[in-house]
Coordinates of C-alpha atoms in Angstrom, one line a residue:
M1401 CA 20.1 10.9 36.1
A1402 CA 17.9 12.7 33.7
K1403 CA 15.3 15.3 35.0
V1404 CA 11.6 14.6 33.8
L1405 CA 8.8 17.2 33.9
I1406 CA 5.7 15.2 34.1
V1407 CA 2.5 17.1 33.0
D1408 CA -1.2 15.9 33.0
D1409 CA -4.4 17.2 34.4
A1410 CA -5.2 13.9 36.2
K1411 CA -3.1 13.6 39.4
F1412 CA -3.4 9.7 39.4
M1413 CA -1.8 9.8 35.9
R1414 CA 1.1 11.7 37.0
M1415 CA 1.3 9.6 40.2
T1416 CA 1.7 6.6 37.8
L1417 CA 4.1 8.0 35.8
S1418 CA 6.2 9.5 38.4
N1419 CA 6.3 5.9 40.4
I1420 CA 7.7 4.1 37.2
L1421 CA 9.9 6.7 36.1
K1422 CA 11.3 6.9 40.0
K1423 CA 11.7 3.2 40.0
A1424 CA 13.8 3.3 36.8
N1425 CA 16.0 6.0 38.6
Y1426 CA 14.7 9.1 36.8
E1427 CA 14.3 12.2 38.7
V1428 CA 10.9 13.9 38.5
V1429 CA 11.8 17.6 39.0
G1430 CA 8.3 18.7 38.7
E1431 CA 4.7 18.2 37.8
G1432 CA 1.9 20.3 36.2
E1433 CA -2.0 20.1 35.5
N1434 CA -2.2 22.1 32.2
G1435 CA 0.1 23.2 29.0
K1436 CA 0.5 26.7 30.5
E1437 CA 1.9 25.2 33.6
A1438 CA 4.1 23.1 31.4
V1439 CA 5.6 25.9 29.7
E1440 CA 6.1 28.1 33.1
L1441 CA 7.8 24.8 34.6
Y1442 CA 9.8 24.1 31.6
R1443 CA 11.1 27.5 31.6
T1444 CA 11.9 27.6 35.2
L1445 CA 13.1 23.9 35.6
Q1446 CA 14.8 23.2 32.4
P1447 CA 14.1 19.4 32.5
D1448 CA 15.7 16.9 30.1
I1449 CA 12.4 15.5 29.1
V1450 CA 8.8 16.2 29.3
T1451 CA 6.1 13.9 29.5
L1452 CA 2.8 15.7 28.0
D1453 CA -0.9 14.7 28.1
I1454 CA -2.5 15.8 25.1
T1455 CA -6.1 16.6 26.3
M1456 CA -5.9 19.2 29.2
P1457 CA -7.6 22.6 30.4
V1458 CA -6.4 26.0 30.0
M1459 CA -3.9 25.0 27.0
N1460 CA -3.8 21.6 25.5
G1461 CA -0.6 19.6 25.0
I1462 CA -0.2 20.2 21.4
E1463 CA -0.4 23.9 22.0
A1464 CA 1.9 23.4 24.8
V1465 CA 4.6 21.3 22.6
K1466 CA 4.4 24.3 20.0
A1467 CA 5.0 26.8 22.9
I1468 CA 8.2 24.6 24.3
K1469 CA 9.5 24.1 21.1
Q1470 CA 9.5 28.1 20.1
M1471 CA 11.3 28.5 23.6
D1472 CA 13.6 25.6 23.1
P1473 CA 14.0 23.9 19.7
Q1474 CA 15.9 21.1 21.4
A1475 CA 13.3 20.2 24.0
K1476 CA 12.3 16.6 24.2
I1477 CA 8.9 16.0 24.6
I1478 CA 7.0 12.8 24.9
M1479 CA 2.8 13.0 24.6
C1480 CA 0.6 10.8 26.5
S1481 CA -2.4 9.8 24.9
A1482 CA -5.5 7.9 25.7
M1483 CA -6.6 5.3 22.7
G1484 CA -8.1 6.6 19.8
Q1485 CA -6.5 9.8 19.8
Q1486 CA -4.2 9.0 16.9
K1487 CA -5.0 12.2 15.1
M1488 CA -4.0 14.2 18.1
V1489 CA -0.7 12.4 18.4
V1490 CA 0.3 12.7 14.6
E1491 CA -0.4 16.4 15.3
A1492 CA 1.8 16.6 18.1
I1493 CA 4.6 14.7 16.5
E1494 CA 4.1 17.4 13.6
A1495 CA 4.5 20.1 16.4
G1496 CA 8.0 18.5 17.5
A1497 CA 7.3 15.9 20.1
V1498 CA 9.5 12.9 19.7
D1499 CA 7.6 10.0 20.8
F1500 CA 4.0 9.2 22.4
I1501 CA 3.2 6.6 24.9
V1502 CA -0.6 5.1 25.6
K1503 CA -2.7 5.2 28.5
P1504 CA -3.1 3.0 30.6
F1505 CA 0.8 3.2 30.7
E1506 CA 3.0 0.1 30.2
E1507 CA 5.9 0.4 32.3
S1508 CA 8.5 -0.9 29.8
R1509 CA 6.8 1.0 26.8
V1510 CA 7.3 4.3 29.1
I1511 CA 11.2 3.5 30.1
E1512 CA 11.5 2.4 26.4
A1513 CA 10.2 5.8 25.2
L1514 CA 12.3 8.0 27.4
S1515 CA 15.4 6.1 26.9
R1516 CA 15.1 6.5 23.2
A1517 CA 14.7 10.1 23.4
L1518 CA 17.3 10.8 25.6
M1519 CA 19.8 9.0 23.3

């Protein structure tokens, strides 16, 4: 069972993603509200994969991807974005994210993205 860290400033989005993942037998090992928490939680929890919102306070998702990748070049990170954030998604992929999922979350797409990233 893969260990997942969920980071999003919206509690509802974290809850939605957590429910989808638990139903698909993923273990949600932690949740964070901003990029700074994402980096700290990654260091302590060492999850197999991270879902990371792009737009967050304190430190955004792109900065967090860079920081996590610097700490662990093998880190698997999937970005979560709202429609119309293509430019930022491209930036996140260039920074090292392996995939992205669009809000509102489509269950099958979320599972597909995680499965592919963990191969």
